[in-house]
Tab-separated table of C-alpha atoms and ligand atoms in Angstrom:
chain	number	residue	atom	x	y	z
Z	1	UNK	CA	73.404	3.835	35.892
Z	2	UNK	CA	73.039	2.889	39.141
Z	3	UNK	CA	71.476	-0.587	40.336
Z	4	UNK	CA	70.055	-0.090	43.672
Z	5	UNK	CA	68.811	2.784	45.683
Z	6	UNK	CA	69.336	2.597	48.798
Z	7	UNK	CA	66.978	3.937	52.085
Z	8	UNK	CA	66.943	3.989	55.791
Z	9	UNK	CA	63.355	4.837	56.376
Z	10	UNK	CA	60.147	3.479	55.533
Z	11	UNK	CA	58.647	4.713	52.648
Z	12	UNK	CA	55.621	6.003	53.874
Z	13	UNK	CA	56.204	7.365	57.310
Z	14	UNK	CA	60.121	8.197	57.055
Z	15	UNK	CA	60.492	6.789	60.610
Z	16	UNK	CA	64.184	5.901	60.577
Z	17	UNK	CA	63.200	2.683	62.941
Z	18	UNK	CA	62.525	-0.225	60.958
Z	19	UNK	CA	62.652	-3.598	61.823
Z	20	UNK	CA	64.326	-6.886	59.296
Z	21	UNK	CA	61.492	-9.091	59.698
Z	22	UNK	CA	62.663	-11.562	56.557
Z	23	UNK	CA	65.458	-12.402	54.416
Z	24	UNK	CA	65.078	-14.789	51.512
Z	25	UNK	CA	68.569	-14.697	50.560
Z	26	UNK	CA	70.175	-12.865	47.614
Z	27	UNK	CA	67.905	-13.168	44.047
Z	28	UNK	CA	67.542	-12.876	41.065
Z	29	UNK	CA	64.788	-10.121	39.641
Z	30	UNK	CA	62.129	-12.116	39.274
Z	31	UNK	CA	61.049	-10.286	35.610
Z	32	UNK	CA	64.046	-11.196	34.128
Z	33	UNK	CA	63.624	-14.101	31.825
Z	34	UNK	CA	67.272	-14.850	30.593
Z	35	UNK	CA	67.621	-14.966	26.342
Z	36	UNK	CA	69.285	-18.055	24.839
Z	37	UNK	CA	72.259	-15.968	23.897
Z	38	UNK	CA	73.084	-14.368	27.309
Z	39	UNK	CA	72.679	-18.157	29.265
Z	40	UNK	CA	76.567	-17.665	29.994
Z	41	UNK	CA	76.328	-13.600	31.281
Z	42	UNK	CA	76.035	-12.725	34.910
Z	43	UNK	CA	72.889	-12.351	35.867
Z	44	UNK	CA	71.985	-9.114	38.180
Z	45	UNK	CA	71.315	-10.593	42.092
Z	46	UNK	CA	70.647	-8.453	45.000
Z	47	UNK	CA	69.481	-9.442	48.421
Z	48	UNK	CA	65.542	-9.586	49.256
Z	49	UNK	CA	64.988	-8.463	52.468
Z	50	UNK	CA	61.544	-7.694	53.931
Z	51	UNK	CA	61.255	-4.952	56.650
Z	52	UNK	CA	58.495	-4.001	58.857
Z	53	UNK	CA	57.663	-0.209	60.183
Z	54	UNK	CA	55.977	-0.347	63.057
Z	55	UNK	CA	54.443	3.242	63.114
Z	56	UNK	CA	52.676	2.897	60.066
Z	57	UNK	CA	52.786	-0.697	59.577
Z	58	UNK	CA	53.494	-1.099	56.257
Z	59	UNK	CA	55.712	-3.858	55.067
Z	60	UNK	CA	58.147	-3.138	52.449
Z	61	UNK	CA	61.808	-4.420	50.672
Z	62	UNK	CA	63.425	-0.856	51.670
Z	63	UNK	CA	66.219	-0.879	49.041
Z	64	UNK	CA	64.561	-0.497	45.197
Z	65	UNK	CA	66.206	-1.440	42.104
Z	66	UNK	CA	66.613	1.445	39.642
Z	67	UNK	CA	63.077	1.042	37.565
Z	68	UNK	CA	65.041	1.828	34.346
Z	69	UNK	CA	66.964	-1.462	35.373
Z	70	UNK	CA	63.918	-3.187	36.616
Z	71	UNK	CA	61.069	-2.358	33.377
Z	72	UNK	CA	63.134	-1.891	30.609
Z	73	UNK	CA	62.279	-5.291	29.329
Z	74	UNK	CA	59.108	-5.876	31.398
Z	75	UNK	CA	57.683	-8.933	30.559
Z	76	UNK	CA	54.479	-9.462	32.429
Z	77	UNK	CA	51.700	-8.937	30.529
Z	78	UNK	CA	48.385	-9.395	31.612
Z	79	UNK	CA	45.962	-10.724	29.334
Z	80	UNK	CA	47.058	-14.415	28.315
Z	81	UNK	CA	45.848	-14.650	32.234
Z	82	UNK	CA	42.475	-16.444	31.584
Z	83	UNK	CA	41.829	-15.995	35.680
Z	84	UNK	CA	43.210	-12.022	35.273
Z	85	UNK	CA	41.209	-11.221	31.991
Z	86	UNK	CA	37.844	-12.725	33.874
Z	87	UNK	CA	38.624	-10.245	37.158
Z	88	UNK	CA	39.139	-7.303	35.004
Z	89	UNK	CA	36.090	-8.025	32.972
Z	90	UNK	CA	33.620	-8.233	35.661
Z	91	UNK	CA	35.589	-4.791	37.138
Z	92	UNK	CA	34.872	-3.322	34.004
Z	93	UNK	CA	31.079	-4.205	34.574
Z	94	UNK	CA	30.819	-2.612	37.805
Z	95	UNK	CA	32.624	0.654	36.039
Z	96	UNK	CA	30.206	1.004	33.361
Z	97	UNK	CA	27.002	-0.059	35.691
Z	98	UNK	CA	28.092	3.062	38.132
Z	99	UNK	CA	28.357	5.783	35.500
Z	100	UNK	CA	25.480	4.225	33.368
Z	101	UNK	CA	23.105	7.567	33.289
Z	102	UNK	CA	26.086	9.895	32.844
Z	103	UNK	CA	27.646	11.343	29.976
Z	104	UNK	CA	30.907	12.155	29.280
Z	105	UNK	CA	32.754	10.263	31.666
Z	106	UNK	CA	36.453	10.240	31.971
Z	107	UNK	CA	38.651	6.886	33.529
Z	108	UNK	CA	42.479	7.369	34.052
Z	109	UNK	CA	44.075	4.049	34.421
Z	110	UNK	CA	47.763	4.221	35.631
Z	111	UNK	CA	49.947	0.680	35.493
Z	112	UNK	CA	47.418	0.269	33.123
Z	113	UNK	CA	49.529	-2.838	31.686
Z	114	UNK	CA	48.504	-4.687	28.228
Z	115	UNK	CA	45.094	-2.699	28.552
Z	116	UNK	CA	43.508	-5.447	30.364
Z	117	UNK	CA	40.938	-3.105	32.252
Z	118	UNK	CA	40.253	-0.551	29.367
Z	119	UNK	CA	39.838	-2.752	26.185
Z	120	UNK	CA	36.846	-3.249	27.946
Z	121	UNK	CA	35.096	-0.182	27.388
Z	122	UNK	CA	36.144	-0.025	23.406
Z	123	UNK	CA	32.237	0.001	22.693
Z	124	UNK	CA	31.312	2.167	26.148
Z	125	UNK	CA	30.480	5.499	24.588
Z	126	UNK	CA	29.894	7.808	27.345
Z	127	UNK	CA	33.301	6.852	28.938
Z	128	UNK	CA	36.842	7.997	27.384
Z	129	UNK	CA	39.881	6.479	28.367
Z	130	UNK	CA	43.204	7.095	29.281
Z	131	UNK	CA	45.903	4.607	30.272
Z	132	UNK	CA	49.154	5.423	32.008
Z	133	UNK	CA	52.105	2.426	31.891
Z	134	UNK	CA	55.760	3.244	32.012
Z	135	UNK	CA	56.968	-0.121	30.658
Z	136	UNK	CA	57.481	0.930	26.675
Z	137	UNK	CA	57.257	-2.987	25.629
Z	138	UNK	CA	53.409	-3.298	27.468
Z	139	UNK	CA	52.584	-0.052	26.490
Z	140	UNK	CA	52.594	-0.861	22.805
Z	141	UNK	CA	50.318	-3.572	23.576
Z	142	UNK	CA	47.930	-1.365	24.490
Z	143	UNK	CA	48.263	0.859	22.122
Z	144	UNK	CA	47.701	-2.315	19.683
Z	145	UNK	CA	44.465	-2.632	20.764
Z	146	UNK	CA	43.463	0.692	19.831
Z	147	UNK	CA	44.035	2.386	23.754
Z	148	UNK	CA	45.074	6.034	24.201
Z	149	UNK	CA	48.190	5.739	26.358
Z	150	UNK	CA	50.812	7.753	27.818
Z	151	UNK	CA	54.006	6.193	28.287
Z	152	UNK	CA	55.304	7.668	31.425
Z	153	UNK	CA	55.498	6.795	35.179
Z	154	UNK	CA	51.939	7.994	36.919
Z	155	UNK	CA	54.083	10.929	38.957
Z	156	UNK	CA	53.416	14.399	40.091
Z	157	UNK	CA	55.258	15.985	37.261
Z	158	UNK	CA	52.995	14.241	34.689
Z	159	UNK	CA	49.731	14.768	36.089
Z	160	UNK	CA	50.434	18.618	35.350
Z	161	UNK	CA	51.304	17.312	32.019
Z	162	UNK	CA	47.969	15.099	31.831
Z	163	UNK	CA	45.749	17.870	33.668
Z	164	UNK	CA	46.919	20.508	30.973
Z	165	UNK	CA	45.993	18.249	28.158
Z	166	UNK	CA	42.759	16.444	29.632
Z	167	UNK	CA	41.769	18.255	32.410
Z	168	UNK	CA	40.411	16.228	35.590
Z	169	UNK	CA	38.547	12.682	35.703
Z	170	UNK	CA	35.929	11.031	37.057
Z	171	UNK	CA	37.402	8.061	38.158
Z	172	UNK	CA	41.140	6.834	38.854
Z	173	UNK	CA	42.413	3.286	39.253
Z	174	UNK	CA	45.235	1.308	39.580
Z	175	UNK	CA	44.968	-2.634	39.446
Z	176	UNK	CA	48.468	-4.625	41.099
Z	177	UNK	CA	50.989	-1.230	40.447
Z	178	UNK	CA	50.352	0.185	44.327
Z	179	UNK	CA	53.021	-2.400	45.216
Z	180	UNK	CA	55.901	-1.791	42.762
Z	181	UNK	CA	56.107	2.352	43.379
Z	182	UNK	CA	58.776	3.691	45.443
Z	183	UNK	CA	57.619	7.423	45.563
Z	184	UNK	CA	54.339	5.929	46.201
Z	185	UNK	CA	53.682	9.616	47.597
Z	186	UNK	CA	53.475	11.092	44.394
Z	187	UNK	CA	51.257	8.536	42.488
Z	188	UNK	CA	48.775	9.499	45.362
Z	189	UNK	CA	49.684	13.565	44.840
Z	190	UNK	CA	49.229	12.745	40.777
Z	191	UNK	CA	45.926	11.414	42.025
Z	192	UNK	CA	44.663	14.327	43.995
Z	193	UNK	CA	45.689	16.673	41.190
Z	194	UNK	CA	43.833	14.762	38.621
Z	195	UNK	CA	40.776	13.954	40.473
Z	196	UNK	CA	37.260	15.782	40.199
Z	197	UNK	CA	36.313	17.259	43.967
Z	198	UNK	CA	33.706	14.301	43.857
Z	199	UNK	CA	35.282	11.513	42.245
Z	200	UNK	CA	36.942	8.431	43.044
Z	201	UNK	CA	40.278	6.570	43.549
Z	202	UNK	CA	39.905	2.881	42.990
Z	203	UNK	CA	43.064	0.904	43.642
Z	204	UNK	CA	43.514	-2.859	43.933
Z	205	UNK	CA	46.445	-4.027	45.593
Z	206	UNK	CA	47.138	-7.093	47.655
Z	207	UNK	CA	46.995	-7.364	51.223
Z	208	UNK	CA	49.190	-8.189	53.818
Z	209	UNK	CA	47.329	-10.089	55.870
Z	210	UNK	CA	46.007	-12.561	53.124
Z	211	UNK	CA	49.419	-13.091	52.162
Z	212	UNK	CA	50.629	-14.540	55.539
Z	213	UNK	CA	47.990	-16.388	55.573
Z	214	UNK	CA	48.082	-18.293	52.517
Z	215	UNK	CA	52.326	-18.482	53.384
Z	216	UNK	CA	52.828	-16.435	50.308
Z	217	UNK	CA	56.262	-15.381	50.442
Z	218	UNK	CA	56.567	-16.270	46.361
Z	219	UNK	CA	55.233	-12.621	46.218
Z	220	UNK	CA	57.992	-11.063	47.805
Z	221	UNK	CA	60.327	-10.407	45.398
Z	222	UNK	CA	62.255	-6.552	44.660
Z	223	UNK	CA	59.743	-5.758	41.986
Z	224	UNK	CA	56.731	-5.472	44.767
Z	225	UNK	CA	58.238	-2.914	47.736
Z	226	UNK	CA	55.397	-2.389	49.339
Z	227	UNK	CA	53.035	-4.889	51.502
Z	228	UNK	CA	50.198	-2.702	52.786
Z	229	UNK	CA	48.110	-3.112	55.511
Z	230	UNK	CA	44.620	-1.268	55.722
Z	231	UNK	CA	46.302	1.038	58.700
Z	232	UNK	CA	48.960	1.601	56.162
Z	233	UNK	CA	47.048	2.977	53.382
Z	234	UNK	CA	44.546	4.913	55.908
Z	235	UNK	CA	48.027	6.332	56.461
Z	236	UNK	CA	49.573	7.124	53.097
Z	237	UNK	CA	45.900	8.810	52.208
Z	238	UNK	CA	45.239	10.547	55.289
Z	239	UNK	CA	48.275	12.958	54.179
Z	240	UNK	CA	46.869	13.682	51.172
Z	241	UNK	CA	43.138	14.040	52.369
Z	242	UNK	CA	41.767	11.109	50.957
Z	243	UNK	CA	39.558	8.915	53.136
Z	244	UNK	CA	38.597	5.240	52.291
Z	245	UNK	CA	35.037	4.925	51.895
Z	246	UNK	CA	34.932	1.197	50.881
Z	247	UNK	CA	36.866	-2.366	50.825
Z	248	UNK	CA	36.476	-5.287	48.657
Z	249	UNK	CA	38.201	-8.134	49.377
Z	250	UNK	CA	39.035	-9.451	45.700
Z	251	UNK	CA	40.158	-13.202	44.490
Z	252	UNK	CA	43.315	-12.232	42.399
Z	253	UNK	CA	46.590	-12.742	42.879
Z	254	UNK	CA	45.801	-14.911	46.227
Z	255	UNK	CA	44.145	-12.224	47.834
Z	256	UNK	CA	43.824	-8.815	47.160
Z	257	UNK	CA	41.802	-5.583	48.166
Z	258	UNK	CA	39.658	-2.974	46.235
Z	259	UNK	CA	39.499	-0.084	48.035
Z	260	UNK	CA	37.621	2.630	47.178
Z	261	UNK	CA	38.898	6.776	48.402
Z	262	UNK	CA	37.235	9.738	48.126
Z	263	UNK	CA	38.635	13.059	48.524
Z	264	UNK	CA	37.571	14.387	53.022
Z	265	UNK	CA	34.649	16.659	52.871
Z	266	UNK	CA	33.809	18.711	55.889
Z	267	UNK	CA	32.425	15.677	57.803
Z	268	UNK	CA	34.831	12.875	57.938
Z	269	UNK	CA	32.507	9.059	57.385
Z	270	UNK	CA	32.527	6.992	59.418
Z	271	UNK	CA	33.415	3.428	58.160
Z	272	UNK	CA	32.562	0.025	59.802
Z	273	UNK	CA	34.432	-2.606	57.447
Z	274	UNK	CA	37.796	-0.248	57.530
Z	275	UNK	CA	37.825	-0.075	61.589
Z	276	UNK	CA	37.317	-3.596	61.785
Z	277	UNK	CA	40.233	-4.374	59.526
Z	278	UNK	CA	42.263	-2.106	61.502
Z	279	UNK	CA	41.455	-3.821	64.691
Z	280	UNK	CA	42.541	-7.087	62.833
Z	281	UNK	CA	45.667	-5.936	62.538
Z	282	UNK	CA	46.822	-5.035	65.967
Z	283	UNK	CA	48.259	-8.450	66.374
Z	284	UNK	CA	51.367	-7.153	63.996
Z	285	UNK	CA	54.640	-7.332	65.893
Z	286	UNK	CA	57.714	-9.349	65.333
Z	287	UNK	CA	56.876	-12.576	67.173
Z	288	UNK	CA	53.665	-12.650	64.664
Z	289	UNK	CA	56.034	-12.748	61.444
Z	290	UNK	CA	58.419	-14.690	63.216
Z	291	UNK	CA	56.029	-17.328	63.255
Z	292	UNK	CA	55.087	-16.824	59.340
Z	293	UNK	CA	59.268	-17.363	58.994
Z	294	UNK	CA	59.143	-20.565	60.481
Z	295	UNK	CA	55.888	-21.640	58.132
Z	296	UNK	CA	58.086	-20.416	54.945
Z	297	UNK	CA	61.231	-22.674	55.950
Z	298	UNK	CA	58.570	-25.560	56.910
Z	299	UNK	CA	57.205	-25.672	53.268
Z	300	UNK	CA	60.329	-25.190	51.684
Z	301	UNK	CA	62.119	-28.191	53.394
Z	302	UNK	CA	58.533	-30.177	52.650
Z	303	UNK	CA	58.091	-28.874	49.042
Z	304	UNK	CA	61.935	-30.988	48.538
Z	305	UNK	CA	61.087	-34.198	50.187
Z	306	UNK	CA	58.097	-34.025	47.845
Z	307	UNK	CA	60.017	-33.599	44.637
Z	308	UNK	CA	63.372	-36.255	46.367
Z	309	UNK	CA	60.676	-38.925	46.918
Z	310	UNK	CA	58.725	-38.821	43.531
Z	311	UNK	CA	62.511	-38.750	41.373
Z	312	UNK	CA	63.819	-41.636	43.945
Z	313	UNK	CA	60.978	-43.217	41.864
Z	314	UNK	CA	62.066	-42.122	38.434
Z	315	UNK	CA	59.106	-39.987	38.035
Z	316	UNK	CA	58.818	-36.866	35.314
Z	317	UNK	CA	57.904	-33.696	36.698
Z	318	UNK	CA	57.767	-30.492	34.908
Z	319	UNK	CA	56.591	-26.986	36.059
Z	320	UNK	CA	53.691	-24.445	35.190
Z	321	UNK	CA	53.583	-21.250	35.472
Z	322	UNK	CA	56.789	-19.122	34.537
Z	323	UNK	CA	55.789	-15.610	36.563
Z	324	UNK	CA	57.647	-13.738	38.956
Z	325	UNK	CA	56.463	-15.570	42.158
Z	326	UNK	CA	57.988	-18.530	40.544
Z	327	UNK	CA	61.690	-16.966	40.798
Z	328	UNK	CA	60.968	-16.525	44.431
Z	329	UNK	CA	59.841	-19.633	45.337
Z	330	UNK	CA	62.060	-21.489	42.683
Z	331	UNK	CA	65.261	-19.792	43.907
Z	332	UNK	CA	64.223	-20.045	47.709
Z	333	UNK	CA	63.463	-23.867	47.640
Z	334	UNK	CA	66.680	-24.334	45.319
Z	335	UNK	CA	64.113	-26.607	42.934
Z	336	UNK	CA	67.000	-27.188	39.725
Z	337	UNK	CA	66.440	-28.288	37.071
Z	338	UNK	CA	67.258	-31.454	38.518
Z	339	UNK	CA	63.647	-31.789	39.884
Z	340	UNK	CA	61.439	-30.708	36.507
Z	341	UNK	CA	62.782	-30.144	33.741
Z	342	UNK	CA	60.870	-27.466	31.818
Z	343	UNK	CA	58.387	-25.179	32.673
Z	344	UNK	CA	55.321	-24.368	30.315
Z	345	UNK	CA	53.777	-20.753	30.132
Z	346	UNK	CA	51.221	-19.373	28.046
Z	347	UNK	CA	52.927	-16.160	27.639
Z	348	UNK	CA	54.542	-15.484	23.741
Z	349	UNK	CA	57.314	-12.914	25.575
Z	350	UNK	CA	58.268	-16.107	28.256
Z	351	UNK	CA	58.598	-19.115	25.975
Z	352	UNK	CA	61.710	-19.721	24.699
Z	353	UNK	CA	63.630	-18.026	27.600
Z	354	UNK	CA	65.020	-19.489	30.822
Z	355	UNK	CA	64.388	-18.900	34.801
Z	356	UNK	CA	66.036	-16.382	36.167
Z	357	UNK	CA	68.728	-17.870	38.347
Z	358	UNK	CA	67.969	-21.783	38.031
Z	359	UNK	CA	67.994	-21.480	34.188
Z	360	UNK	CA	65.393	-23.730	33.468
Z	361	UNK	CA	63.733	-23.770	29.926
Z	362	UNK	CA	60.420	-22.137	29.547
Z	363	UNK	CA	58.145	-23.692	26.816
Z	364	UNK	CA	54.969	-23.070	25.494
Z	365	UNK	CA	51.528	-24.900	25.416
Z	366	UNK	CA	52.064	-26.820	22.261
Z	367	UNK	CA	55.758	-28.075	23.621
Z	368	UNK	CA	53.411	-29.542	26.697
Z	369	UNK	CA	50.954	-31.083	23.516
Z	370	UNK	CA	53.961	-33.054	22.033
Z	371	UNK	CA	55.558	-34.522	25.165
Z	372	UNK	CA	52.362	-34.890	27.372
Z	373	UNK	CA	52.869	-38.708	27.166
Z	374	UNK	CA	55.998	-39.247	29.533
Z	375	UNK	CA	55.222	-36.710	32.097
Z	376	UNK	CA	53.674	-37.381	35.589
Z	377	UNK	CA	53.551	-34.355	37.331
Z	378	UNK	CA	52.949	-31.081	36.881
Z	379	UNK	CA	54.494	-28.490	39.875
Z	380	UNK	CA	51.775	-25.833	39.633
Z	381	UNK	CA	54.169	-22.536	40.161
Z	382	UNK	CA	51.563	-20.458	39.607
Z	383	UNK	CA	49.531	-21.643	41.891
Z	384	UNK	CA	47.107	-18.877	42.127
Z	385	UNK	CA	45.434	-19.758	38.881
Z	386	UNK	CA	45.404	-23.902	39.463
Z	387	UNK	CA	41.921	-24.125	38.585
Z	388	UNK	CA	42.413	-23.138	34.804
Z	389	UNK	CA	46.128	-24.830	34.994
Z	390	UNK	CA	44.867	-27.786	35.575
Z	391	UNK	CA	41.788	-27.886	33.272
Z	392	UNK	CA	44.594	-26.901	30.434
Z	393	UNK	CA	46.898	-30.060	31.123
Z	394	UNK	CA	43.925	-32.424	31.728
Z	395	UNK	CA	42.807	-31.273	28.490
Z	396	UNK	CA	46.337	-32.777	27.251
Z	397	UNK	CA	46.504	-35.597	29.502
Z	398	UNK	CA	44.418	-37.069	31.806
Z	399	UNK	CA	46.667	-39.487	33.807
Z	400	UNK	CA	49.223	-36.156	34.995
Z	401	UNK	CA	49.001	-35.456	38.945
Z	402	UNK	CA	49.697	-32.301	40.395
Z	403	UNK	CA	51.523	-30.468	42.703
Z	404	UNK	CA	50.466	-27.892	44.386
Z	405	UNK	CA	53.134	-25.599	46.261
Z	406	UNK	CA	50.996	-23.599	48.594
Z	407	UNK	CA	49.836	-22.599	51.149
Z	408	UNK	CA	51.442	-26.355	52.044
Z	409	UNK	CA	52.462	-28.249	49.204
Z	410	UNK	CA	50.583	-31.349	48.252
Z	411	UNK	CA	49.331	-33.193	45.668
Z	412	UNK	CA	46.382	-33.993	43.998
I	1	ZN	ZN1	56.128	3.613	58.312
């Protein structure tokens, strides 16, 4: 099997021309957790790169790592997110609120994860659902919970398969998946042939611009290829003839975008918010990221004095948070296990294993409960979700100060 697949051209707009705009050095996938028993094995590393087209402007990590390689033992599930399951909640409200007076309402969810989003409408009766998520160890969480799933990538070739079974539905989305697709062009084909003439595409993805701006380069990592712009997506859509009709700029993940598409009718809208956005983004070009390079490097090298000063002084830090932004930023700063010593995370499939590269334990909550008395700092990894981190430890121990990575480190 191979590991990589390699591409000259941007995925969206083929144009051979792209520029390197970023390269964090070679890592380790950030989704895979090492077992006890393989500590000694090689781990798989490849180089993270970030490119940027200037045509369409997307952002992207061109080569992609074979997604039988990359899922096969996916690990992120969403729900022990307290921050995630409140977002998808309230999403799920503004679902059931729009189709409140109809009946017999169908929702296709692809990437649809745990079943974060659907569990949600168990007691809904006017809406069915249907849940689309390739990874086999997420999608029998899902299916747990009582969730009709299909365990397949959202493609072209399976929305024949879905439309000869179900027919066409009412309403399509696709939370945090628009990111990790290579042939994002058929996800949005699968889309077209599965949507009703006046229904709607929902996805939430994050967006490029809020990244930079928070100095979020802990999201870059070979599981997320694509870093979209609004001009991007008006791209990608355009050639399938959607049109965007509305954006939301959403809280999760550090800044992300709900945007809603339509399929064109005979007068294309016009759309305030989305021209505005576009006109935000002319300022694109190389000097502007080679600014955002020279942030990155600034926090890194002030993330270490941090973390040199506080064990000069014998103190105990630990970490929080053991996602997939934490390989990045982990691996990138070099923080060893010489600067904290464990890391806790809520997650059953993450305790017990080891960061990828650095190799440093991951524990649970009650681990935190036993040993909460000699520790004086937490490192908030996941720092997207501080609020509810830090109400946990405080919980535990009220004397712990934290640190918080981004978008400069510091601590409170
Ligand atoms: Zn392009």
């Amino acid at each position: 099997m191979k590991l990589i697949k390699f591409r000259s051209d941007c995925r969206v707009c083929n144009n051979k021309h792209i520029n390197t705009i970023l390269n964090l050095g070679v890592m380790p996938l950030a989704g895979n957790f090492v077992k006890k028993t393989d500590l000694n094995k090689k781990e798989i590393k490849v180089p993270l790169k970030l490119h940027y087209c200037k045509k369409c402007k997307l952002v992207q990590v061109k080569d992609s790592i074979n997604p039988e390689i990359l899922f096969s033992a996916y690990n992120y599930s969403s729900s022990p997110i307290p921050a995630l399951n409140k977002h998808f909640i309230s999403y799920a409200k503004d679902i059931k609120k729009k189709f409140k007076n109809k009946k017999n309402v169908k929702l296709l969810e692809f990437g649809c994860n745990d079943g974060i989003l659907l569990k949600q409408f168990k007691t809904t009766k006017n809406i069915f659902c249907l849940g689309v998520e390739p990874s086999k160890n997420i999608s029998k969480l899902a299916r747990k919970k009582g969730i009709k799933i299909i365990n397949e990538y959202f493609n072209k070739k399976n929305a024949i398969k879905i439309l000869n079974k179900y027919d066409k539905f009412d309403l399509i989305t696709g939370s945090n998946v628009f990111a990790h697709i290579d042939d994002i062009h058929s996800v949005v084909e699968a889309s077209k042939i599965l949507l009703k003439e006046k229904g709607n595409l929902i996805i939430e993805v994050h967006y490029l611009l809020d990244l930079i701006k928070l100095n979020q380069y802990d999201f870059f990592y070979h599981e997320h290829l694509n870093y979209y712009t609004i001009y991007s997506l008006k791209y990608l859509f355009n050639l399938y003839g959607f049109e965007i009709i509305k954006i939301e700029n959403i809280k999760v993940h550090g800044g992300s975008i709900r945007v809603t598409l339509q399929k064109k009718g005979k007068k294309p809208i016009k759309y305030l918010k989305l021209l505005k956005m576009i006109k935000n983004e002319k300022n694109l070009n190389l000097n502007y990221f080679k600014k955002f390079e020279k942030k990155i490097n600034k926090q890194k090298s002030d993330i270490i004095k941090i973390l040199d000063e506080l064990i000069l002084r014998n103190k105990k830090i630990i970490g929080f948070g053991a996602s997939g932004r934490g390989t990045t930023f982990l691996n990138f700063c070099k923080i060893k296990k010489k600067y904290i010593n464990y890391i806790i995370d809520g997650s059953p499939l993450r305790a017990g294993k080891f960061m990828p590269g650095l190799k440093i334990p991951i524990k649970n909550l009650d681990y935190l409960k036993k040993n909460a008395d000699n520790i004086d700092y937490v490192l908030i990894i996941a720092w997207n979700y501080k609020k509810s981190i830090i109400e946990q430890v405080k919980k535990i121990n009220k004397k712990i100060k934290f640190i918080i990575p981004f978008p400069r480190p510091k601590i409170i």
